[in-house]
Protein backbone atom coordinates (compact mmCIF):
# COMPACT_ATOMS: atom_id res chain seq x y z
CA UNK A 1 -25.47 -3.00 -1.46
CA UNK A 2 -24.44 -5.74 0.94
CA UNK A 3 -21.38 -5.23 3.14
CA UNK A 4 -19.60 -7.69 5.35
CA UNK A 5 -17.65 -6.60 9.12
CA UNK A 6 -14.40 -7.42 11.03
CA UNK A 7 -13.40 -9.05 14.22
CA UNK A 8 -9.85 -8.98 15.54
CA UNK A 9 -7.69 -11.48 13.71
CA UNK A 10 -5.67 -14.09 15.58
CA UNK A 11 -2.71 -16.07 14.25
CA UNK A 12 -3.42 -19.49 12.89
CA UNK A 13 -1.60 -22.61 11.84
CA UNK A 14 -2.48 -25.04 9.09
CA UNK A 15 -4.62 -27.85 10.42
CA UNK A 16 -4.47 -30.09 7.37
CA UNK A 17 -2.78 -30.31 4.01
CA UNK A 18 -4.33 -29.23 0.76
CA UNK A 19 -4.09 -32.81 -0.42
CA UNK A 20 -7.22 -33.56 1.60
CA UNK A 21 -9.13 -30.65 0.06
CA UNK A 22 -11.61 -31.01 -2.76
CA UNK A 23 -10.25 -29.37 -5.90
CA UNK A 24 -12.29 -26.66 -7.60
CA UNK A 25 -13.21 -27.15 -11.25
CA UNK A 26 -10.83 -24.57 -12.70
CA UNK A 27 -11.70 -22.61 -15.82
CA UNK A 28 -8.04 -21.65 -16.36
CA UNK A 29 -5.06 -23.48 -14.88
CA UNK A 30 -2.04 -21.68 -16.32
CA UNK A 31 -1.69 -18.14 -15.02
CA UNK A 32 0.83 -15.29 -15.31
CA UNK A 33 1.02 -12.81 -12.43
CA UNK A 34 3.00 -9.59 -12.37
CA UNK A 35 4.73 -7.83 -9.50
CA UNK A 36 7.11 -4.99 -8.68
CA UNK A 37 10.32 -5.72 -6.77
CA UNK A 38 9.10 -4.81 -3.31
CA UNK A 39 8.95 -6.71 -0.03
CA UNK A 40 5.16 -6.65 -0.03
CA UNK A 41 4.96 -8.90 -3.08
CA UNK A 42 5.79 -11.64 -0.53
CA UNK A 43 2.40 -13.45 -0.60
CA UNK A 44 2.94 -14.21 -4.30
CA UNK A 45 6.46 -15.56 -3.76
CA UNK A 46 5.37 -17.63 -0.77
CA UNK A 47 2.31 -19.08 -2.53
CA UNK A 48 4.59 -20.09 -5.40
CA UNK A 49 7.56 -21.40 -3.42
CA UNK A 50 5.52 -23.34 -0.84
CA UNK A 51 3.29 -24.93 -3.48
CA UNK A 52 0.03 -23.26 -2.46
CA UNK A 53 -0.82 -22.40 -6.06
CA UNK A 54 -0.10 -25.98 -7.14
CA UNK A 55 -2.27 -27.29 -4.29
CA UNK A 56 -5.14 -25.49 -6.00
CA UNK A 57 -4.28 -26.96 -9.40
CA UNK A 58 -2.81 -23.67 -10.61
CA UNK A 59 0.38 -23.46 -12.65
CA UNK A 60 1.59 -19.92 -12.03
CA UNK A 61 4.41 -17.91 -13.59
CA UNK A 62 5.54 -14.82 -11.64
CA UNK A 63 7.02 -12.00 -13.69
CA UNK A 64 8.71 -8.83 -12.39
CA UNK A 65 7.48 -5.71 -14.20
CA UNK A 66 9.44 -2.57 -15.10
CA UNK A 67 7.04 -0.13 -13.46
CA UNK A 68 3.45 0.23 -12.24
CA UNK A 69 2.08 1.47 -15.58
CA UNK A 70 3.52 -1.48 -17.50
CA UNK A 71 2.09 -3.81 -14.85
CA UNK A 72 -1.41 -2.29 -15.04
CA UNK A 73 -1.40 -2.30 -18.84
CA UNK A 74 -0.38 -5.97 -18.77
CA UNK A 75 -3.41 -6.89 -16.66
CA UNK A 76 -5.78 -4.80 -18.77
CA UNK A 77 -4.64 -6.20 -22.11
CA UNK A 78 -4.53 -9.78 -20.83
CA UNK A 79 -0.78 -10.39 -20.97
CA UNK A 80 -1.02 -10.84 -17.20
CA UNK A 81 -3.90 -12.63 -15.49
CA UNK A 82 -3.43 -10.61 -12.29
CA UNK A 83 -0.87 -8.63 -10.36
CA UNK A 84 0.44 -7.19 -7.12
CA UNK A 85 -0.98 -3.67 -7.43
CA UNK A 86 -1.02 -0.30 -5.80
CA UNK A 87 -4.39 -0.06 -4.05
CA UNK A 88 -5.15 3.09 -6.00
CA UNK A 89 -4.71 1.40 -9.39
CA UNK A 90 -7.93 -0.66 -9.54
CA UNK A 91 -9.89 2.31 -8.17
CA UNK A 92 -8.38 4.83 -10.58
CA UNK A 93 -8.84 2.54 -13.59
CA UNK A 94 -12.45 1.78 -12.67
CA UNK A 95 -13.38 5.48 -12.36
CA UNK A 96 -11.42 6.30 -15.51
CA UNK A 97 -8.54 8.28 -14.06
CA UNK A 98 -5.79 7.47 -16.54
CA UNK A 99 -6.57 4.18 -18.28
CA UNK A 100 -10.24 3.15 -18.13
CA UNK A 101 -10.83 -0.48 -17.16
CA UNK A 102 -12.86 -2.30 -14.54
CA UNK A 103 -10.32 -3.85 -12.16
CA UNK A 104 -11.32 -5.59 -8.95
CA UNK A 105 -9.52 -6.94 -5.91
CA UNK A 106 -10.59 -9.99 -3.90
CA UNK A 107 -7.49 -9.82 -1.68
CA UNK A 108 -5.62 -7.10 0.20
CA UNK A 109 -1.93 -7.94 0.29
CA UNK A 110 -0.68 -6.16 3.41
CA UNK A 111 -0.74 -3.32 5.91
CA UNK A 112 2.00 -0.72 6.41
CA UNK A 113 5.41 -1.34 4.77
CA UNK A 114 6.40 2.14 3.51
CA UNK A 115 8.56 5.01 4.72
CA UNK A 116 9.76 8.47 3.73
CA UNK A 117 13.51 8.95 3.33
CA UNK A 118 15.52 12.15 2.87
CA UNK A 119 19.11 12.63 1.71
CA UNK A 120 21.88 13.02 4.28
CA UNK A 121 22.18 16.72 3.39
CA UNK A 122 18.47 17.39 3.96
CA UNK A 123 18.52 15.38 7.19
CA UNK A 124 21.33 17.52 8.56
CA UNK A 125 19.24 20.63 7.81
CA UNK A 126 16.11 19.07 9.36
CA UNK A 127 17.79 17.72 12.47
CA UNK A 128 17.97 21.00 14.45
CA UNK A 129 14.16 21.20 14.12
CA UNK A 130 13.57 17.67 15.47
CA UNK A 131 12.97 17.05 19.20
CA UNK A 132 15.51 14.71 20.78
CA UNK A 133 15.06 12.01 23.40
CA UNK A 134 17.16 11.80 26.55
CA UNK A 135 19.57 9.40 24.83
CA UNK A 136 20.22 11.93 22.04
CA UNK A 137 18.29 10.10 19.34
CA UNK A 138 15.50 11.82 17.39
CA UNK A 139 12.02 11.54 18.81
CA UNK A 140 9.66 9.76 16.45
CA UNK A 141 7.36 10.26 14.64
CA UNK A 142 9.04 13.20 12.93
CA UNK A 143 6.67 15.86 11.63
CA UNK A 144 7.13 17.44 8.20
CA UNK A 145 7.15 20.76 10.07
CA UNK A 146 10.85 19.98 10.64
CA UNK A 147 11.25 20.13 6.86
CA UNK A 148 9.45 23.47 6.47
CA UNK A 149 12.46 25.75 7.15
CA UNK A 150 14.50 23.69 4.69
CA UNK A 151 11.89 24.11 1.96
CA UNK A 152 11.64 27.83 2.73
CA UNK A 153 15.40 28.11 2.27
CA UNK A 154 15.10 26.55 -1.17
CA UNK A 155 12.32 28.99 -2.05
CA UNK A 156 14.39 31.97 -0.89
CA UNK A 157 17.19 30.84 -3.21
CA UNK A 158 14.73 30.33 -6.07
CA UNK A 159 15.39 26.58 -6.15
CA UNK A 160 12.70 23.88 -6.47
CA UNK A 161 12.47 21.30 -3.69
CA UNK A 162 11.96 17.92 -5.36
CA UNK A 163 10.87 14.62 -3.82
CA UNK A 164 9.91 11.31 -5.39
CA UNK A 165 7.00 8.90 -5.14
CA UNK A 166 6.29 5.82 -7.21
CA UNK A 167 3.07 6.54 -9.15
CA UNK A 168 0.32 9.20 -9.21
CA UNK A 169 -2.25 6.86 -7.61
CA UNK A 170 0.18 5.08 -5.29
CA UNK A 171 -0.14 4.84 -1.53
CA UNK A 172 3.27 6.50 -1.45
CA UNK A 173 1.98 9.57 -3.29
CA UNK A 174 -0.92 9.95 -0.86
CA UNK A 175 1.24 9.20 2.17
CA UNK A 176 3.95 11.73 1.35
CA UNK A 177 1.24 14.28 0.57
CA UNK A 178 -0.47 13.48 3.87
CA UNK A 179 2.79 13.87 5.79
CA UNK A 180 3.72 17.13 4.08
CA UNK A 181 0.26 18.63 4.56
CA UNK A 182 0.17 17.54 8.21
CA UNK A 183 3.35 19.59 8.68
CA UNK A 184 1.92 22.63 6.90
CA UNK A 185 3.56 22.13 3.49
CA UNK A 186 1.52 22.15 0.29
CA UNK A 187 2.25 19.10 -1.92
CA UNK A 188 0.37 20.45 -4.95
CA UNK A 189 -2.84 19.76 -6.84
CA UNK A 190 -3.89 17.95 -10.00
CA UNK A 191 -6.39 19.31 -12.51
CA UNK A 192 -7.90 18.09 -15.75
CA UNK A 193 -5.59 20.55 -17.55
CA UNK A 194 -2.43 19.77 -15.53
CA UNK A 195 -1.78 16.23 -14.34
CA UNK A 196 1.68 16.98 -12.91
CA UNK A 197 0.26 17.25 -9.38
CA UNK A 198 2.47 20.30 -8.81
CA UNK A 199 -0.09 23.13 -8.94
CA UNK A 200 0.54 25.58 -6.06
CA UNK A 201 3.11 23.20 -4.54
CA UNK A 202 5.76 23.94 -1.90
CA UNK A 203 7.28 20.53 -2.59
CA UNK A 204 7.40 19.19 -6.15
CA UNK A 205 6.59 15.48 -6.30
CA UNK A 206 7.53 13.36 -9.30
CA UNK A 207 7.43 9.67 -10.26
CA UNK A 208 10.43 7.35 -9.84
CA UNK A 209 10.17 3.52 -10.00
CA UNK A 210 10.85 1.96 -6.56
CA UNK A 211 14.19 0.20 -7.24
CA UNK A 212 15.58 3.44 -8.74
CA UNK A 213 14.76 5.63 -5.74
CA UNK A 214 18.13 5.42 -3.90
CA UNK A 215 20.18 6.07 -7.06
CA UNK A 216 17.93 8.97 -8.11
CA UNK A 217 18.37 10.60 -4.70
CA UNK A 218 22.10 9.93 -4.68
CA UNK A 219 22.34 11.68 -8.06
CA UNK A 220 20.67 14.75 -6.56
CA UNK A 221 17.60 14.66 -8.81
CA UNK A 222 15.37 14.38 -5.74
CA UNK A 223 16.03 15.27 -2.09
CA UNK A 224 13.90 12.49 -0.65
CA UNK A 225 11.20 9.98 -1.47
CA UNK A 226 8.32 7.81 -0.30
CA UNK A 227 8.62 4.14 -1.20
CA UNK A 228 8.11 0.62 0.07
CA UNK A 229 10.81 -1.68 1.33
CA UNK A 230 13.57 -2.51 0.89
CA UNK A 231 14.37 0.81 -0.79
CA UNK A 232 14.34 2.94 2.38
CA UNK A 233 16.64 0.55 4.22
CA UNK A 234 18.80 0.40 1.11
CA UNK A 235 19.50 4.13 1.51
CA UNK A 236 20.66 3.50 5.08
CA UNK A 237 22.91 0.61 4.06
CA UNK A 238 24.39 2.67 1.22
CA UNK A 239 24.91 5.58 3.60
CA UNK A 240 23.09 8.05 1.34
CA UNK A 241 19.91 8.84 3.28
CA UNK A 242 17.86 8.70 6.46
CA UNK A 243 14.25 7.45 6.73
CA UNK A 244 12.38 10.04 8.79
CA UNK A 245 9.01 8.34 9.24
CA UNK A 246 7.32 5.02 8.52
CA UNK A 247 3.73 4.86 7.33
CA UNK A 248 2.88 2.92 10.50
CA UNK A 249 3.85 6.05 12.44
CA UNK A 250 1.70 8.15 10.12
CA UNK A 251 -1.35 5.91 10.39
CA UNK A 252 -1.19 2.73 12.43
CA UNK A 253 -2.01 -0.32 10.30
CA UNK A 254 -2.87 1.58 7.14
CA UNK A 255 -3.89 -0.36 4.01
CA UNK A 256 -1.27 -1.01 1.36
CA UNK A 257 -1.12 -3.16 -1.80
CA UNK A 258 -3.87 -5.32 -3.30
CA UNK A 259 -4.02 -8.19 -5.77
CA UNK A 260 -5.78 -6.96 -8.90
CA UNK A 261 -7.60 -8.79 -11.70
CA UNK A 262 -10.05 -7.57 -14.31
CA UNK A 263 -13.75 -7.89 -13.52
CA UNK A 264 -14.01 -9.84 -16.78
CA UNK A 265 -11.43 -12.38 -15.58
CA UNK A 266 -13.35 -12.89 -12.33
CA UNK A 267 -16.65 -13.32 -14.17
CA UNK A 268 -15.24 -15.77 -16.72
CA UNK A 269 -13.11 -17.68 -14.21
CA UNK A 270 -14.97 -17.71 -10.88
CA UNK A 271 -13.44 -20.93 -9.57
CA UNK A 272 -9.95 -19.94 -10.68
CA UNK A 273 -10.43 -16.63 -8.87
CA UNK A 274 -11.44 -18.47 -5.69
CA UNK A 275 -8.47 -20.84 -6.03
CA UNK A 276 -5.88 -18.10 -6.40
CA UNK A 277 -7.44 -16.19 -3.49
CA UNK A 278 -7.24 -19.31 -1.33
CA UNK A 279 -3.55 -19.71 -2.15
CA UNK A 280 -2.82 -16.07 -1.33
CA UNK A 281 -4.69 -16.25 1.99
CA UNK A 282 -2.62 -19.30 2.96
CA UNK A 283 0.58 -17.46 2.05
CA UNK A 284 -0.40 -14.47 4.18
CA UNK A 285 -1.21 -16.76 7.10
CA UNK A 286 2.21 -18.39 6.81
CA UNK A 287 3.97 -15.02 6.73
CA UNK A 288 2.46 -13.91 10.05
CA UNK A 289 2.04 -17.14 11.96
CA UNK A 290 4.03 -18.00 15.10
CA UNK A 291 4.76 -14.31 15.80
CA UNK A 292 6.44 -13.82 12.41
CA UNK A 293 8.42 -17.01 12.96
CA UNK A 294 8.69 -17.68 9.22
CA UNK A 295 10.06 -14.29 8.27
CA UNK A 296 13.72 -15.34 8.01
CA UNK A 297 12.72 -17.97 5.46
CA UNK A 298 10.62 -15.38 3.64
CA UNK A 299 13.60 -12.99 3.57
CA UNK A 300 15.71 -15.68 1.92
CA UNK A 301 13.03 -16.16 -0.75
CA UNK A 302 12.62 -12.44 -1.42
CA UNK A 303 16.37 -11.81 -1.68
CA UNK A 304 16.54 -13.98 -4.81
CA UNK A 305 17.04 -12.13 -8.07
CA UNK A 306 13.73 -13.33 -9.50
CA UNK A 307 11.84 -11.60 -6.68
CA UNK A 308 13.16 -8.46 -4.93
CA UNK A 309 16.85 -9.10 -5.51
CA UNK A 310 18.17 -7.04 -2.60
CA UNK A 311 20.62 -8.23 0.05
CA UNK A 312 19.10 -10.41 2.74
CA UNK A 313 20.36 -8.06 5.44
CA UNK A 314 18.57 -5.12 3.84
CA UNK A 315 15.24 -6.97 3.49
CA UNK A 316 15.51 -8.46 6.98
CA UNK A 317 15.94 -5.03 8.54
CA UNK A 318 12.22 -4.31 8.27
CA UNK A 319 10.74 -7.72 7.45
CA UNK A 320 11.81 -9.28 10.74
CA UNK A 321 10.34 -6.62 13.03
CA UNK A 322 12.93 -3.85 13.17
CA UNK A 323 13.55 -0.63 11.29
CA UNK A 324 16.78 1.35 11.00
CA UNK A 325 16.66 5.14 10.76
CA UNK A 326 20.03 6.82 11.09
CA UNK A 327 22.84 4.29 10.74
CA UNK A 328 22.85 2.29 13.96
CA UNK A 329 19.51 3.66 15.18
CA UNK A 330 17.60 0.39 14.98
CA UNK A 331 14.15 0.43 16.60
CA UNK A 332 11.55 -2.29 17.14
CA UNK A 333 8.86 -2.29 14.45
CA UNK A 334 6.94 -5.58 14.88
CA UNK A 335 4.05 -4.39 12.69
CA UNK A 336 6.09 -2.70 9.96
CA UNK A 337 5.03 -5.52 7.62
CA UNK A 338 1.65 -7.10 8.37
CA UNK A 339 0.29 -9.71 5.97
CA UNK A 340 -2.55 -11.46 7.82
CA UNK A 341 -3.22 -10.30 11.36
CA UNK A 342 -5.64 -7.41 11.97
CA UNK A 343 -7.68 -8.72 9.01
CA UNK A 344 -4.96 -7.46 6.67
CA UNK A 345 -6.10 -9.63 3.75
CA UNK A 346 -9.79 -8.65 3.85
CA UNK A 347 -10.66 -6.05 1.17
CA UNK A 348 -12.46 -3.43 3.28
CA UNK A 349 -14.63 -0.84 1.54
CA UNK A 350 -13.39 1.74 4.04
CA UNK A 351 -9.81 1.21 2.80
CA UNK A 352 -10.93 1.83 -0.77
CA UNK A 353 -12.82 4.94 0.31
CA UNK A 354 -9.72 6.41 1.97
CA UNK A 355 -7.86 6.23 -1.34
CA UNK A 356 -10.77 7.85 -3.12
CA UNK A 357 -10.87 10.68 -0.55
CA UNK A 358 -7.19 11.38 -1.23
CA UNK A 359 -7.79 11.41 -4.99
CA UNK A 360 -10.51 13.98 -4.37
CA UNK A 361 -8.41 15.95 -1.85
CA UNK A 362 -5.65 16.59 -4.39
CA UNK A 363 -7.80 17.10 -7.49
CA UNK A 364 -7.49 13.76 -9.28
CA UNK A 365 -11.26 13.55 -8.76
CA UNK A 366 -12.07 17.06 -9.86
CA UNK A 367 -15.63 17.48 -8.57
CA UNK A 368 -17.45 16.81 -5.32
CA UNK A 369 -19.05 13.37 -5.18
CA UNK A 370 -21.82 12.17 -2.88
CA UNK A 371 -21.05 9.83 -0.01
CA UNK A 372 -23.07 7.19 -1.84
CA UNK A 373 -20.75 7.50 -4.86
CA UNK A 374 -17.80 6.59 -2.62
CA UNK A 375 -19.67 3.59 -1.21
CA UNK A 376 -20.72 2.32 -4.64
CA UNK A 377 -17.29 2.81 -6.21
CA UNK A 378 -15.64 0.94 -3.35
CA UNK A 379 -18.08 -1.96 -3.77
CA UNK A 380 -17.42 -2.05 -7.54
CA UNK A 381 -13.72 -2.68 -6.92
CA UNK A 382 -13.22 -4.30 -3.51
CA UNK A 383 -14.81 -7.76 -3.40
CA UNK A 384 -15.13 -9.18 0.12
CA UNK A 385 -17.77 -11.60 -1.21
CA UNK A 386 -15.11 -13.44 -3.24
CA UNK A 387 -12.66 -13.27 -0.33
CA UNK A 388 -15.12 -14.79 2.14
CA UNK A 389 -16.06 -17.60 -0.25
CA UNK A 390 -12.38 -18.50 -0.53
CA UNK A 391 -11.93 -18.25 3.24
CA UNK A 392 -14.95 -20.51 3.79
CA UNK A 393 -13.42 -23.15 1.54
CA UNK A 394 -10.20 -23.03 3.56
CA UNK A 395 -12.10 -23.36 6.82
CA UNK A 396 -14.22 -26.22 5.48
CA UNK A 397 -11.03 -28.00 4.43
CA UNK A 398 -9.56 -27.49 7.92
CA UNK A 399 -6.77 -25.30 6.57
CA UNK A 400 -7.76 -22.16 8.43
CA UNK A 401 -9.49 -21.22 11.66
CA UNK A 402 -13.04 -19.88 11.43
CA UNK A 403 -12.27 -17.24 14.07
CA UNK A 404 -9.66 -15.65 11.81
CA UNK A 405 -12.13 -14.15 9.33
CA UNK A 406 -14.64 -11.28 9.60
CA UNK A 407 -17.77 -13.13 8.50
CA UNK A 408 -20.23 -10.54 9.82
CA UNK A 409 -18.46 -7.43 8.55
CA UNK A 410 -20.34 -4.65 6.78
CA UNK A 411 -17.10 -3.84 4.95
CA UNK A 412 -16.20 -0.89 7.15
CA UNK A 413 -13.48 -0.90 9.76
CA UNK A 414 -14.06 0.76 13.09
CA UNK A 415 -13.19 4.45 12.67
CA UNK A 416 -9.48 5.14 13.11
CA UNK A 417 -9.00 7.33 16.20
CA UNK A 418 -7.26 10.69 15.89
CA UNK A 419 -4.46 9.40 18.13
CA UNK A 420 -3.45 6.85 15.48
CA UNK A 421 -2.93 9.40 12.69
CA UNK A 422 -0.10 11.93 12.54
CA UNK A 423 -2.26 15.02 11.98
CA UNK A 424 -4.61 14.14 14.84
CA UNK A 425 -7.61 13.83 12.49
CA UNK A 426 -9.53 10.57 12.75
CA UNK A 427 -10.83 8.67 9.73
CA UNK A 428 -14.28 7.09 9.31
CA UNK A 429 -15.00 5.57 5.90
CA UNK A 430 -18.73 5.99 6.50
CA UNK A 431 -18.47 9.79 6.19
CA UNK A 432 -16.09 10.49 3.29
CA UNK A 433 -17.12 14.07 2.55
CA UNK A 434 -17.04 15.12 6.18
CA UNK A 435 -13.57 13.59 6.41
CA UNK A 436 -12.32 15.45 3.32
CA UNK A 437 -13.67 18.74 4.67
CA UNK A 438 -11.92 18.15 8.02
CA UNK A 439 -8.44 18.18 6.44
CA UNK A 440 -6.87 21.69 6.61
CA UNK A 441 -4.93 21.50 3.33
CA UNK A 442 -6.72 20.11 0.28
CA UNK A 443 -9.88 20.61 -1.76
CA UNK A 444 -13.17 20.97 0.12
CA UNK A 445 -16.77 20.32 -0.93
CA UNK A 446 -17.72 22.43 -3.91
CA UNK A 447 -14.13 23.25 -4.86
CA UNK A 448 -12.28 22.35 -8.03
CA UNK A 449 -8.95 23.28 -9.61
CA UNK A 450 -9.21 25.32 -12.80
CA UNK A 451 -5.93 26.10 -14.53
CA UNK A 452 -3.76 26.93 -11.51
CA UNK A 453 -6.46 28.22 -9.17
CA UNK A 454 -8.86 26.68 -6.70
CA UNK A 455 -12.43 27.76 -7.42
CA UNK A 456 -15.55 27.33 -5.31
């Protein structure tokens, strides 16, 4: 198995126009791509609006999807040629968790971009447990341990404590579970007999589509949620909730969405796959270049009804380098949305492996797997070979800087230090089983969930 490694990414500017580039012989020119109404679909909108798809000879239609399942099914059955996907979706489909299909990704769409929000009522109960700074504002990052007494109060009253996430194999599911467990709360397990994810749970997590999160919390169905932007900032603007932590503060520069296509599509349309990857790389470059200098223009694009459809002010709150917690508590967050720097677009095997470790931790993968299984599964889905071919074409056409791509990577990022993760436990994708066993709450080697009990 051949891997490829990363050097630190620098910003770049376009050095020539695509008009000077040699066009690939495309197998398919008309394409339909799906997305969910979230800020991190931005590379698709930018590639469309700035003509990067057309520069490659591609005639693309972008279609918002009702939810992540509909989107995945559309790619699998061929109604969509590709889509903005949760990173866990291609991995879960390929290993047969849920729908079985071989989905690959040649392009990682972004880093960071999510947060966890609680209702005003829950925040008022949490606040006495949160350390304050000298200016009276809460000290961040806020641990889920501040939520523990609140959850215990619900238990004492015999009431369930409900929170939302967007999909069982979403980053948001794994992030809210990570945050809860880091604070000593059990987020529940999955088993082959019970796919609710609520076995032995202190906090009951359920699925809500992203745009519906604020309204669902306002209705009292859930007391908080994990979601991408702009739906955390929307809660602040509506005055119904308070984001308590961003995923950047949980794990600095964590992987987020990917662009997914079927392995069959890539095999039958290799040049088309390279062309669309080229266009997406250019879009990501544009989004981050000149110290995020294009973000205001991107916000205007995303605010349109055909894309995210939220107010420009709401999208700009995070997209332009700031994040608002309590109303008026606006803090700098220059890396809240990262689209190109730090090798954000490169599909690292180690990113894929982290998602697989979380599937195993919570019982979606019900049996212990070897380290080699993690490596091979990651390489089946994440395709840096396609990415680097597309990057090479851009460099050869003087549209990107050679120094901006990790040509010599083995596919594994440098291990994330403990200081960059909220529970103080570092992550190294080269040792997946050792990492799983290092996490205090969650399944360990040799354990499985049978009915409602952990065995082994």
